[in-house]
Coordinates of C-alpha atoms in Angstrom, one line a residue:
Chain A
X1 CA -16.1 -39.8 0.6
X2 CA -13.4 -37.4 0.6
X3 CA -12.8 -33.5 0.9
X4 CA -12.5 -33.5 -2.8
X5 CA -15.9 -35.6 -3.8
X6 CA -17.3 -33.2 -0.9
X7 CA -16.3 -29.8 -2.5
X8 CA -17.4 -31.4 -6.1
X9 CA -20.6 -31.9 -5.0
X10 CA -20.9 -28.6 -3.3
X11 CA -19.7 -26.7 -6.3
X12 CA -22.1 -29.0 -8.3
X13 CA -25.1 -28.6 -6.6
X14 CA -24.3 -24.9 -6.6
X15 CA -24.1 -24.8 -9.9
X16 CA -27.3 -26.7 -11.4
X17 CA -29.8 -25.7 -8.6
X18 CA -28.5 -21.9 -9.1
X19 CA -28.9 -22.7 -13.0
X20 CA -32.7 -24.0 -12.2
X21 CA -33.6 -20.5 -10.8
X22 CA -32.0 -18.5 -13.3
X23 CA -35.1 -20.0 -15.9
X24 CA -37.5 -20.4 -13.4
X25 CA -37.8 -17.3 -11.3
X26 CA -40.0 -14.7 -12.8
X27 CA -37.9 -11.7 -11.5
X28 CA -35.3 -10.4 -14.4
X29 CA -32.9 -9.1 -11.9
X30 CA -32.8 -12.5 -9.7
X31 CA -32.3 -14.4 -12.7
X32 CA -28.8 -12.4 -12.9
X33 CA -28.0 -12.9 -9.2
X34 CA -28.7 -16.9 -9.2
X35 CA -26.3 -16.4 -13.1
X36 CA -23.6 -15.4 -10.9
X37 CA -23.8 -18.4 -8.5
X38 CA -24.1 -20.7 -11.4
X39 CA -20.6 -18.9 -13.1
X40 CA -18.9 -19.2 -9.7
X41 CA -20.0 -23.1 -9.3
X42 CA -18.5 -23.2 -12.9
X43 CA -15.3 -21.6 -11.9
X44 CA -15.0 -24.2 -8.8
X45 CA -15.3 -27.0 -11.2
X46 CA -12.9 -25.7 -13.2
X47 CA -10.4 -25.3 -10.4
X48 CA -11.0 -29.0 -9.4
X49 CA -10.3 -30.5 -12.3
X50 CA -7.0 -28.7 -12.2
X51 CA -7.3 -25.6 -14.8
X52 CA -6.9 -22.9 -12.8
X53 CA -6.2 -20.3 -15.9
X54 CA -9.6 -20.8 -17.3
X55 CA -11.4 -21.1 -13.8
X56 CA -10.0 -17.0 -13.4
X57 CA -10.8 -16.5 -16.6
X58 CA -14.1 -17.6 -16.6
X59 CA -14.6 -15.1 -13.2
X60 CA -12.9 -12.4 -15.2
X61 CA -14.6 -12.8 -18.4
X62 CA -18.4 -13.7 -16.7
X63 CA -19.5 -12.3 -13.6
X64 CA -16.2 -9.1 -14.4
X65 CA -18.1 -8.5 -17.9
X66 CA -21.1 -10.7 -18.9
X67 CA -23.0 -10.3 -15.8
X68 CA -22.1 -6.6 -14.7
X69 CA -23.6 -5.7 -18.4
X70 CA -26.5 -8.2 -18.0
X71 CA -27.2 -5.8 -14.7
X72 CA -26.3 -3.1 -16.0
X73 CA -28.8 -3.1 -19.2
X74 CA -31.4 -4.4 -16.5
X75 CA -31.2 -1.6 -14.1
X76 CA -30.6 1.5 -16.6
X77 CA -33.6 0.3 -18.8
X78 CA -36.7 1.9 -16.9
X79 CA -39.3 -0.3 -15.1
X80 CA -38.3 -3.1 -16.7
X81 CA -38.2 -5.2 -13.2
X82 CA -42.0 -4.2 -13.6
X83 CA -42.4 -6.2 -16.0
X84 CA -43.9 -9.5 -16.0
X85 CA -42.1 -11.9 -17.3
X86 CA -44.1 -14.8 -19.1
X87 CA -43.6 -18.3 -18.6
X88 CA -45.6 -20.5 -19.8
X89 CA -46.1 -23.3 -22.1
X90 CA -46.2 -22.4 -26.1
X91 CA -45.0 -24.6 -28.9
X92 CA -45.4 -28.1 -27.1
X93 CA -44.8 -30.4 -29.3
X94 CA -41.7 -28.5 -31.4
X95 CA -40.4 -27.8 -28.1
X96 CA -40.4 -31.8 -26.8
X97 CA -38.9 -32.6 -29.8
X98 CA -35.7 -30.1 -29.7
X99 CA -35.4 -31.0 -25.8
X100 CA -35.8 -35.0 -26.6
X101 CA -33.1 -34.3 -29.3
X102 CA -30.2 -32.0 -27.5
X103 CA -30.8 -34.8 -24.4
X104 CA -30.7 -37.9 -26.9
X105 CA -27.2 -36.1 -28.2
X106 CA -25.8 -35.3 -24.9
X107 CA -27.1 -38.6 -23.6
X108 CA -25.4 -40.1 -26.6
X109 CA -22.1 -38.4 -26.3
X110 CA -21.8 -38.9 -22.5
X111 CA -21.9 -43.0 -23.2
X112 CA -19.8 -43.3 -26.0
X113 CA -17.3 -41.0 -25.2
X114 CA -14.3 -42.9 -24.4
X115 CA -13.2 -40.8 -21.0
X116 CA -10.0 -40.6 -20.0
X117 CA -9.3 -41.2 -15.9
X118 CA -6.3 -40.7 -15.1
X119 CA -5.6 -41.3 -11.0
X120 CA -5.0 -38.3 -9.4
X121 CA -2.0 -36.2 -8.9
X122 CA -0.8 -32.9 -7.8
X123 CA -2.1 -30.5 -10.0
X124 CA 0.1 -27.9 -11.5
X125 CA -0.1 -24.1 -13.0
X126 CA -1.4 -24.3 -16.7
X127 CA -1.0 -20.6 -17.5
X128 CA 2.4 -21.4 -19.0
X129 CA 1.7 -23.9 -21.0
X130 CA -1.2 -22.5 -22.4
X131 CA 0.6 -19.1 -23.1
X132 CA 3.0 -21.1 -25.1
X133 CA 0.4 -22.9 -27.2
X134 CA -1.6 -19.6 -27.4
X135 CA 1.1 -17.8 -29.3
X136 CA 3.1 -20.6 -31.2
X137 CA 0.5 -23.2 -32.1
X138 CA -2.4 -21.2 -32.2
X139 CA -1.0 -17.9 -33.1
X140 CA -3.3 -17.4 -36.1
X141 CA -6.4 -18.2 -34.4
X142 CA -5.8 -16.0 -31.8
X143 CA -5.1 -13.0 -34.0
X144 CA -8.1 -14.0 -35.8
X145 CA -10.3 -14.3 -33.1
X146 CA -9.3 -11.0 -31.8
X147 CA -9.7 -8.9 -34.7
X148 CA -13.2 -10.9 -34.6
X149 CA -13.7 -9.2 -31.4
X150 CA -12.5 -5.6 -32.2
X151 CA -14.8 -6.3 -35.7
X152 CA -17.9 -6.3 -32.8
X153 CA -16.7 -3.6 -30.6
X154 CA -16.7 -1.4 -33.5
X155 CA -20.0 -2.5 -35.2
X156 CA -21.5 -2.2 -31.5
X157 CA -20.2 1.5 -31.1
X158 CA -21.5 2.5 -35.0
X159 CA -24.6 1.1 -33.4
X160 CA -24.4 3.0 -30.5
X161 CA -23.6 5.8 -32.2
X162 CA -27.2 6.3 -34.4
Chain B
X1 CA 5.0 -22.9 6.3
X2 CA 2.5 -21.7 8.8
X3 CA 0.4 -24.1 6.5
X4 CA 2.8 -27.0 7.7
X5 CA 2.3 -25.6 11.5
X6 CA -1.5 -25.8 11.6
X7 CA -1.3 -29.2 10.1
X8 CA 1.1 -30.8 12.7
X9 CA -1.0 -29.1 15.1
X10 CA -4.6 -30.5 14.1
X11 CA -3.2 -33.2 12.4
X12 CA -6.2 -32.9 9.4
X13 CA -6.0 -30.9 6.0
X14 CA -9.1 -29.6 6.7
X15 CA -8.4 -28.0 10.0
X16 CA -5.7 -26.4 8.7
X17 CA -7.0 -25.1 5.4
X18 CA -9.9 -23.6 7.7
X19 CA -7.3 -21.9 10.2
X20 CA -4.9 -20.9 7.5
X21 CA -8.0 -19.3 5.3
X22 CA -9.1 -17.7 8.8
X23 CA -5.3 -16.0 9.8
X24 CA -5.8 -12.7 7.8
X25 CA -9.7 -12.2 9.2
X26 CA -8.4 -12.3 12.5
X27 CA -4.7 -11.4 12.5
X28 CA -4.9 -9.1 9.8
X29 CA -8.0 -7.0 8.7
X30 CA -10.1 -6.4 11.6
X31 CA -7.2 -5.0 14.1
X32 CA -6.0 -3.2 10.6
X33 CA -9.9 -1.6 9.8
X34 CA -9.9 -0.5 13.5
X35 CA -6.5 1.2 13.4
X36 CA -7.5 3.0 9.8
X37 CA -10.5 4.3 11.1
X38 CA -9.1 6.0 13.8
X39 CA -6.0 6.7 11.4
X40 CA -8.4 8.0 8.8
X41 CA -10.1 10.8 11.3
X42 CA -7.0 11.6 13.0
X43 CA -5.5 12.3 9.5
X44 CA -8.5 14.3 8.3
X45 CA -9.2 16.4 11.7
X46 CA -5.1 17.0 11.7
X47 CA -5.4 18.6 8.0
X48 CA -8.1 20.4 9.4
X49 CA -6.3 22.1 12.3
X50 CA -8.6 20.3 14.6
X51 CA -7.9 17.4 17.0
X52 CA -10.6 14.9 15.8
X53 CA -11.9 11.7 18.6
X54 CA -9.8 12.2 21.4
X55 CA -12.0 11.3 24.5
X56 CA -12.2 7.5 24.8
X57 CA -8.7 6.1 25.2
X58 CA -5.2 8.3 25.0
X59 CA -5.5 10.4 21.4
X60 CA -9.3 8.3 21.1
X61 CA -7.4 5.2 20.3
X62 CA -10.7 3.4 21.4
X63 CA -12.6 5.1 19.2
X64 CA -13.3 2.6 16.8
X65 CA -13.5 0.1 19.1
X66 CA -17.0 2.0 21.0
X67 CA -18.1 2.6 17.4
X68 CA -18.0 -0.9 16.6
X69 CA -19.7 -1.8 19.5
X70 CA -22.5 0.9 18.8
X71 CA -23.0 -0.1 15.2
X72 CA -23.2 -4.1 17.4
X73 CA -26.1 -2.8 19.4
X74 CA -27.9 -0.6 16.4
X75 CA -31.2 -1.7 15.4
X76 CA -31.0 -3.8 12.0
X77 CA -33.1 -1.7 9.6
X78 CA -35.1 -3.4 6.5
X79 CA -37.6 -0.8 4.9
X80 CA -40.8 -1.6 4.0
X81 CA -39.9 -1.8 -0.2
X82 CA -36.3 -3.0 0.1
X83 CA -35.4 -6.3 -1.4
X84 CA -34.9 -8.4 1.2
X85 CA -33.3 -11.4 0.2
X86 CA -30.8 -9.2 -2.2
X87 CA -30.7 -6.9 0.7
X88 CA -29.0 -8.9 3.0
X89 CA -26.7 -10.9 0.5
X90 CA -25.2 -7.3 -0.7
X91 CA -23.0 -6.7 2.3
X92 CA -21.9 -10.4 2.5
X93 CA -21.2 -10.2 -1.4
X94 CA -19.2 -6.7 -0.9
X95 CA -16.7 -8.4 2.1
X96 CA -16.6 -11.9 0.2
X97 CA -15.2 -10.7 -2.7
X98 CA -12.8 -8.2 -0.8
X99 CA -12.0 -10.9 1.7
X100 CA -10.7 -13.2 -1.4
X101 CA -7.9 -11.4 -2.6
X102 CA -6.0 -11.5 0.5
X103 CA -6.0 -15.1 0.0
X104 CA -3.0 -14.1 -2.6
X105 CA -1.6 -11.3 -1.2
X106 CA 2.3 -12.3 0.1
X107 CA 1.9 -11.1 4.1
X108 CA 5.6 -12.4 4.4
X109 CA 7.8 -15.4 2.9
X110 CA 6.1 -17.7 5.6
X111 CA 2.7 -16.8 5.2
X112 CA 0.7 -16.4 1.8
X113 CA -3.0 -17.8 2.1
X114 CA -2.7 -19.3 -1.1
X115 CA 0.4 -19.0 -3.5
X116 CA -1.3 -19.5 -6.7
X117 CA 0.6 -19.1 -9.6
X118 CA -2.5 -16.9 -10.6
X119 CA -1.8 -14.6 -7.9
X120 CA -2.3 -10.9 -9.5
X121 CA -5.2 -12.6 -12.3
X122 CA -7.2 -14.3 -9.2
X123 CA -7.2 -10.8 -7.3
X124 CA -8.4 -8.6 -10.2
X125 CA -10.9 -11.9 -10.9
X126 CA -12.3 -11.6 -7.7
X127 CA -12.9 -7.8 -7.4
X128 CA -15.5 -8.4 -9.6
X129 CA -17.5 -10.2 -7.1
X130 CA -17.3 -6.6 -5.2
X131 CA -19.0 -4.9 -8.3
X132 CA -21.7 -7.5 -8.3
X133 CA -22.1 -6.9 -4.8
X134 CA -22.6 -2.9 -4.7
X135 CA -24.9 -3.1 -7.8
X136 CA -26.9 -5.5 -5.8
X137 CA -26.9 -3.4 -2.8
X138 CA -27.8 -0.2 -4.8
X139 CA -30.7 -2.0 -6.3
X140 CA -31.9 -3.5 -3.7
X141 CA -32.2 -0.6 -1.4
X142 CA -34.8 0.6 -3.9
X143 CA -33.5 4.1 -3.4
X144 CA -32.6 6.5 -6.1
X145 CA -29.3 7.8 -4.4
X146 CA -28.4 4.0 -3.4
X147 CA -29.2 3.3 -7.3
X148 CA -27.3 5.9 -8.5
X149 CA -24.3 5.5 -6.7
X150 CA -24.6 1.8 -7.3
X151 CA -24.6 2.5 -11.1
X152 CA -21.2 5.3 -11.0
X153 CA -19.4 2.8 -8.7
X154 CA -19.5 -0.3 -11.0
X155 CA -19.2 1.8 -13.8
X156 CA -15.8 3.6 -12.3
X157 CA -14.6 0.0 -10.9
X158 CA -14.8 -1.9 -14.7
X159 CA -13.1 1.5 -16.0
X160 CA -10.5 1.6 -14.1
X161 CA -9.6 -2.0 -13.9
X162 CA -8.5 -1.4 -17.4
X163 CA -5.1 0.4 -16.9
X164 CA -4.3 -1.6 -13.7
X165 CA -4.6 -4.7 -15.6
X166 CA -2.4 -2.9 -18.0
X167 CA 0.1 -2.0 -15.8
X168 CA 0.2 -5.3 -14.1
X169 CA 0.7 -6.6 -17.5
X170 CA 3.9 -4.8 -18.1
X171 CA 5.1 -5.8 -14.9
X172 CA 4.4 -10.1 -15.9
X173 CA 5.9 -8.9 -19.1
X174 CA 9.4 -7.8 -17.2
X175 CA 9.5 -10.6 -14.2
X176 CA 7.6 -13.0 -16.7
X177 CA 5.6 -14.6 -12.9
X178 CA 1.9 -14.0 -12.1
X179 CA 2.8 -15.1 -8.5
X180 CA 3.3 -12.3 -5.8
X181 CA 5.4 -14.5 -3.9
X182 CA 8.1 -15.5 -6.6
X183 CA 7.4 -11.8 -7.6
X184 CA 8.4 -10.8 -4.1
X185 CA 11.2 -13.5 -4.0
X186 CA 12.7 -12.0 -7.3
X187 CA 12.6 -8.6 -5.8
X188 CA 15.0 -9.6 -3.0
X189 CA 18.3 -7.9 -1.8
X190 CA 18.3 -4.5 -1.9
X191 CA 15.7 -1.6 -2.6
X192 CA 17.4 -1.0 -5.9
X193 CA 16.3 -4.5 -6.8
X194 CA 12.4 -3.3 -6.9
X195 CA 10.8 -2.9 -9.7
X196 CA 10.3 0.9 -9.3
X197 CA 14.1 1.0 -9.8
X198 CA 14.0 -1.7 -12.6
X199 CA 14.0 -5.0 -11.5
X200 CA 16.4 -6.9 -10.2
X201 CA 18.8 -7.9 -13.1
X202 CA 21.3 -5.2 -13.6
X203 CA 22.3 -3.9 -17.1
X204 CA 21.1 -1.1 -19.3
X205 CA 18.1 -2.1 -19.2
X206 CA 17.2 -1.6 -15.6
X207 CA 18.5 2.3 -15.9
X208 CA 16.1 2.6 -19.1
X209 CA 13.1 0.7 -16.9
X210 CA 13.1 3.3 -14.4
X211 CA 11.1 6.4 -15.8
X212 CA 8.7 3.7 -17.1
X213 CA 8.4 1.5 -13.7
X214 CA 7.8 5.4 -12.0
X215 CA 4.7 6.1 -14.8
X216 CA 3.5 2.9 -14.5
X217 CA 3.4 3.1 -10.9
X218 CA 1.6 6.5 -11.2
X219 CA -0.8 5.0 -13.8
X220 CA -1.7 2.1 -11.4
X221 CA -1.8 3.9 -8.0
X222 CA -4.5 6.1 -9.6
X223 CA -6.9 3.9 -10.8
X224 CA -6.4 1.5 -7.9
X225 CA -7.3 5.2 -5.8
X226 CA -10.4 4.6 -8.1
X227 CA -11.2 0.8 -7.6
X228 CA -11.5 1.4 -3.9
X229 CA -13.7 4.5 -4.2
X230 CA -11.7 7.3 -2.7
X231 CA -11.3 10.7 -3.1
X232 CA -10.7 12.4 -5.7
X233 CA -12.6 9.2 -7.0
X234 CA -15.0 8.8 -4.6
X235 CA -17.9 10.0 -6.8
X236 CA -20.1 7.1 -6.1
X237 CA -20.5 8.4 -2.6
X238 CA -20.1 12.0 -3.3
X239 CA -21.9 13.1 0.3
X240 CA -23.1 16.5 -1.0
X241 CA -25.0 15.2 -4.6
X242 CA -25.8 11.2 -3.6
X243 CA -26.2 11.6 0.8
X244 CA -24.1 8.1 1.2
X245 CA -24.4 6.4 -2.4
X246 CA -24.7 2.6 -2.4
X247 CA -24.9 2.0 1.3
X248 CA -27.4 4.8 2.3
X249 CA -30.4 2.2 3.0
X250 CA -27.7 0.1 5.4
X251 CA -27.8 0.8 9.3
X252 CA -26.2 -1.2 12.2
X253 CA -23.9 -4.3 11.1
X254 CA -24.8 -4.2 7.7
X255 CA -23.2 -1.0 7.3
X256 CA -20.1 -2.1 9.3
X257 CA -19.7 -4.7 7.0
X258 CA -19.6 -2.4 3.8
X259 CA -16.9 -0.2 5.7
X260 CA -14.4 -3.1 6.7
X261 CA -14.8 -4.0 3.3
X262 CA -13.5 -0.5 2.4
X263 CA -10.6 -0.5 4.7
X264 CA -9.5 -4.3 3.5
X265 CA -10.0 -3.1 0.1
X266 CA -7.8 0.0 0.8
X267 CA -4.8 -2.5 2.3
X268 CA -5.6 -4.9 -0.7
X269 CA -4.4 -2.6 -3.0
X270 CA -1.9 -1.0 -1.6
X271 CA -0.4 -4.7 -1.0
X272 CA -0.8 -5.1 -4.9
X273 CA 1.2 -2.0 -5.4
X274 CA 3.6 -2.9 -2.9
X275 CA 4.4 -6.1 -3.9
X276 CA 4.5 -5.3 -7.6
X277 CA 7.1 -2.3 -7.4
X278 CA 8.1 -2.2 -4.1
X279 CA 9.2 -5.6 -3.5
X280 CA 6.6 -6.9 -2.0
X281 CA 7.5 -8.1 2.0
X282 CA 11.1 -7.9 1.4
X283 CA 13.2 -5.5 3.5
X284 CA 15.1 -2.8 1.8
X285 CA 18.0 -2.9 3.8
X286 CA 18.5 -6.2 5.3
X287 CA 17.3 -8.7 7.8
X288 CA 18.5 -8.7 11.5
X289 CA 17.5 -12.3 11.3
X290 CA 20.5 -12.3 9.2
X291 CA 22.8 -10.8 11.0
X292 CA 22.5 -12.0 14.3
X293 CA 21.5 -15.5 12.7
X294 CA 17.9 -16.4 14.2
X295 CA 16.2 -17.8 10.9
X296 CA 12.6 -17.0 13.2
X297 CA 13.0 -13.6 12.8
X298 CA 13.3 -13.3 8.9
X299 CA 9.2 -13.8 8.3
X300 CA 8.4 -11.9 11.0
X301 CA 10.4 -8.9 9.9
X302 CA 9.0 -9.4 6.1
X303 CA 5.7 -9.2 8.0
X304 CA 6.4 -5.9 9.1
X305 CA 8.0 -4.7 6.1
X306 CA 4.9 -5.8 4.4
X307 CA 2.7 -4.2 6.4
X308 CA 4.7 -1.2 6.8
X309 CA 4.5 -0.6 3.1
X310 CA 1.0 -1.2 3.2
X311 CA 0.1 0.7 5.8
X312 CA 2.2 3.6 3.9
X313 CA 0.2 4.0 0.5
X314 CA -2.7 3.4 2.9
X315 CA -2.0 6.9 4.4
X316 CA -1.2 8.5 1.1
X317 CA -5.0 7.5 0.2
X318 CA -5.9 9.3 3.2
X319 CA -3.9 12.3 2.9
X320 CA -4.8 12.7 -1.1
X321 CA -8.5 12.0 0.3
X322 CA -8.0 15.3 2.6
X323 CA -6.4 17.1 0.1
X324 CA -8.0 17.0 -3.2
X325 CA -11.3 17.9 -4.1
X326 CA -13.8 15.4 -6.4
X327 CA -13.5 14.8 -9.7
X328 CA -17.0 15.3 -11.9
X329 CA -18.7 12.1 -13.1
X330 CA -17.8 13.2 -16.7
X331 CA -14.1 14.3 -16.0
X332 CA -13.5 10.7 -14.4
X333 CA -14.1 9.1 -17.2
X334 CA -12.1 11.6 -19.2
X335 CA -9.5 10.9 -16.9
X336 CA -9.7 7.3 -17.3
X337 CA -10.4 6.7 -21.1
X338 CA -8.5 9.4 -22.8
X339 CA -5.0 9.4 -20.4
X340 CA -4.7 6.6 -18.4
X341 CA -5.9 3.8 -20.7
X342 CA -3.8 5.3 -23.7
X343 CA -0.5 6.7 -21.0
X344 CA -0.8 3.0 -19.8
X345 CA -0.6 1.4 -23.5
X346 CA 2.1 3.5 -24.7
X347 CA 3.8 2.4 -21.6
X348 CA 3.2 -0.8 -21.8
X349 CA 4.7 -1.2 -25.7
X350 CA 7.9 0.7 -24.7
X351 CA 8.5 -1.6 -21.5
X352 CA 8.1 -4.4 -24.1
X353 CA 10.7 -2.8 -26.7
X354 CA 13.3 -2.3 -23.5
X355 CA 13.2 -5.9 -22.2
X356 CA 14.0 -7.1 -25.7
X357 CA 16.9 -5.0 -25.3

C-alpha cells in the first residue's frame, strides 16, 4: 500500500465516521463540529484526486460560510443546546422504502457506471482551465446562477427585514 | 529546493514532506512569537515612557522565554461546566488553521512549504478553520464573556475577509497568478517593480496603477489589522467590557497556544501583504550573492528580506495597537460594510478598466 492509498483512507475514514456522528449524536452543536471534519475529509479527497480549485473552494464555501452560520444560528438562538433532540424511529416502513430506494440507485449507478482509470500522473493546477470554461463556455450559466444567488440574498434580507 | 535537500538526506518522500512541513514550526514561528512578545511590550512600555521587562536577560530579552516556561509549569485548568472534549480541540483548531497558511507563504525563492498554484485562495480557505476554532472555544468555555467575544470575533473575521479577498482580487486581476511565489518572482528587480508602484511592466499603465496599488494597500492592511484581532480591531477581546474574550476560561498551555497562534497570525498576514505589494522575499536593491557571485547567498538574503518586511508591518500593528483607541462594535461594522467593502469595489472596477488600457 502506498502513501497515497494511506492518506485516501485517512481522509476517507475521516470523512464517513465524522459523517456518522453528525446524525447520530444528540448534541446540536457537536453535530456542527463532527460537519466540519466531514467537509475537511471532503476537501482531502478532492485534493487527491487532483482538483485542487474545488478542494479550496469547498473550505471556503463550507466550513468559511455554511458551517460558521450553522454555528452561528445555533449559539445566538437561546437554550437551544438545551434542547433535546429526538431520535427515534417514526415512519418505518415509508422510511425502509426511500433508504432501499436511494441505495438501490446509488448501488445501481456505482456498477454500471463505466469509470474511467486512468494511471496516474503528476497532477496539475485546474484553476486556469476552469476560469476559462467558467467565462467562455459557461458564461450564461454563471451569470444566471449568480443573479440566482443575489435573487436569495435579497429575498433573505426583505425577510430579515419584517 | 530545500525539499530536494531533505530528500537526498532521508532518502524517503515521506521523511521529507514531514521535515519540510515541520521547517517553519521550528525555524520560523516559535523563535518569531518569542521575539514579538518581547517586541510587543517593549513597544508598548516605550510609548508609555516606561521601560517595560527589563530584569531577566540584557533589555529582558529572556522574558518570553521564563514566561513560556511559567505558562509550561501552570496548572491545566478544566472547570467544572466547560465542554471538555470541544474544550481542548479549541486551541489545537485556533493554531491548525494558523499554522496552514504558512504552508503557502514564500519565506524565500528556496523555501515555500508548498507552492500551490492556489497560494493566496488556500490561505484565506484556511483562516476559516481559525473562526471555527474561536467559536468553539467561546462556546465551550460556557462563559458569557468567552461567548461573547467568541460571537464579535467570527463575526469581525467573515466581515472583514470580504475586502481582503477583494483586494487580492485586483491584485490576480493585474499579475493574472494565485501563486505567491511566481507573484514574488514577477516582482523581481527593483522596488519600483512592486506592485505598490505598479507592477513590474512599465508603461502608462503602471504610473496610473499607483494611487490604486496605495488604496488597495490601505484597504487590505486594515481589514487584515481586523482578521488578526488587533487594535483598533481588537473588540473581541476588548479588556475593559469582555475581561479577555474568547480565551478567558484558558490557563497554562492552552492559553499559550491561543497566543502563538496570534503572533503567527500577525506574521501571516503581514507576509500576505508583503508578498502581494511589496514583492514578496525579493530585495529592493539587489543581491550581494550577485555581485560577489555565491549563488548560496541569494535565498538566504530573500529570507531576510522576507522576514524583514514581515517583521516591519508586524511592528506597525504594534505601534497602531499603542496608538489608537478601540473602535465600537457598531462603528466596526460601519467601518467595514459601508467604506471598505464599497472603497474596495470601486477600486477593484477601476484597476480592471486600467489593465485593459
Amino acid at each position: 500500500m502506498s502513501i497515497y492509498d494511506l492518506t485516501f483512507y485517512l481522509f476517507a475514514a475521516i470523512t464517513v465516521i465524522s459523517a456518522f456522528f453528525v446524525v447520530t449524536t444528540r448534541n446540536i452543536v457537536y453535530s456542527a463540529y463532527y460537519l466540519l471534519f466531514t467537509f475537511f475529509g471532503v476537501a482531502g479527497i478532492y485534493v487527491l484526486l487532483g482538483a485542487d480549485f474545488i478542494a479550496v473552494v469547498q473550505l471556503v464555501v463550507y466550513v468559511g460560510g455554511i458551517l460558521i452560520l450553522l454555528l452561528f444560528g445555533v449559539m445566538l438562538t437561546n437554550k437551544i443546546t438545551n434542547v433535546q433532540i429526538k431520535t427515534g424511529t417514526v415512519k418505518l416502513v415509508p422510511a425502509v422504502v426511500g433508504v432501499a430506494l436511494l441505495a438501490g440507485v446509488l448501488g445501481a449507478s456505482l456498477l454500471n457506471t463505466n469509470w474511467k482509470t486512468i494511471s496516474s500522473e503528476v497532477p496539475f493546477s485546474t484553476t486556469h482551465s476552469l476560469g476559462l470554461l467558467l467565462m467562455q463556455q459557461y458564461a450564461v450559466v454563471f451569470e444566471l446562477l449568480g443573479i440566482l444567488l443575489l435573487i436569495a440574498l435579497i429575498g433573505a434580507a426583505s425577510m430579515a427585514r419584517k | 529546493m530545500t525539499y530536494d535537500f531533505f530528500f537526498n538526506l532521508t532518502g524517503s518522500y515521506v521523511w521529507a514532506d514531514i521535515i519540510q512541513s515541520l521547517l517553519p514550526l521550528f525555524i520560523f514561528i516559535l523563535p518569531f512569537a518569542l521575539f514579538a512578545v518581547w517586541l510587543e511590550r517593549k513597544v508598548s512600555a516605550h510609548m508609555q515612557d516606561r521601560l517595560g521587562p527589563m530584569r531577566v536577560g540584557k533589555h529582558g530579552w529572556l522574558q518570553t522565554v521564563a514566561d513560556i516556561i511559567k505558562l509550561i509549569q501552570k496548572e491545566d485548568i478544566v472547570a467544572e461546566n466547560n465542554d471538555k472534549p470541544l474544550f481542548n480541540l479549541a486551541p489545537v483548531l485556533v493554531f491548525v488553521g494558523t499554522y496552514a497558511a504558512f504552508a503557502a507563504i514564500p519565506f524565500s525563492s528556496a523555501y515555500i512549504g508548498s507552492n500551490i498554484d492556489l497560494g493566496v485562495f488556500f490561505i484565506v480557505a484556511v483562516s476559516s478553520f481559525v473562526v471555527a476554532g474561536i467559536l468553539m472555544a467561546g462556546w465551550s468555555s460556557n462563559n458569557k464573556y468567552s461567548l461573547l467575544g467568541a460571537m464579535r470575533s467570527a463575526a469581525q473575521i467573515i466581515s472583514y475577509e470580504i475586502p481582503t479577498v477583494l483586494v487580492i482580487i485586483t491584485i490576480v486581476m493585474i499579475t493574472g497568478t494565485l501563486n505567491l511565489g511566481t507573484l514574488s518572482e514577477m516582482q523581481t528587480g527593483h522596488f519600483w517593480n512592486w506592485m505598490i508602484f505598479g507592477g513590474p511592466t512599465f508603461g502608462l499603465t503602471k504610473i496610473l496603477l499607483i494611487p490604486f496599488m496605495i488604496l488597495a494597500f490601505g484597504i487590505i492592511y486594515t481589514s487584515t489589522l481586523a482578521e488578526v484581532n488587533r487594535t483598533p480591531f481588537d473588540i473581541p477581546e476588548a479588556e475593559s467590557e469582555l475581561v479577555s474574550g474568547y480565551h478567558t476560561e484558558y490557563s497554562g498551555m492552552k492559553f499559550a497556544m491561543f497566543f502563538l497562534a496570534e503572533y503567527a497570525n500577525m506574521f501571516a498576514v503581514s507576509a500576505i501583504v508583503a508578498a502581494l505589494f511589496f514583492g514578496g522575499y525579493q530585495s529592493p536593491v539587489g543581491y550581494l550573492g550577485n555581485l560577489f557571485n555565491i549563488p548560496w547567498l541569494v535565498p538566504v538574503e530573500q529570507l531576510f528580506w522576507f522576514t524583514a518586511k514581515g517583521l516591519f508591518f508586524v511592528f506597525v500593528q504594534m505601534w497602531l495597537r499603542w496608538t489608537l483607541p478601540r473602535l465600537r462594535v457598531d462603528q466596526l461594522m460601519q467601518v467595514c460594510w459601508k467604506y471598505l467593502i464599497p472603497l474596495a469595489f470601486v477600486n477593484l472596477i477601476v484597476v480592471g478598466l486600467l489593465t485593459l488600457l
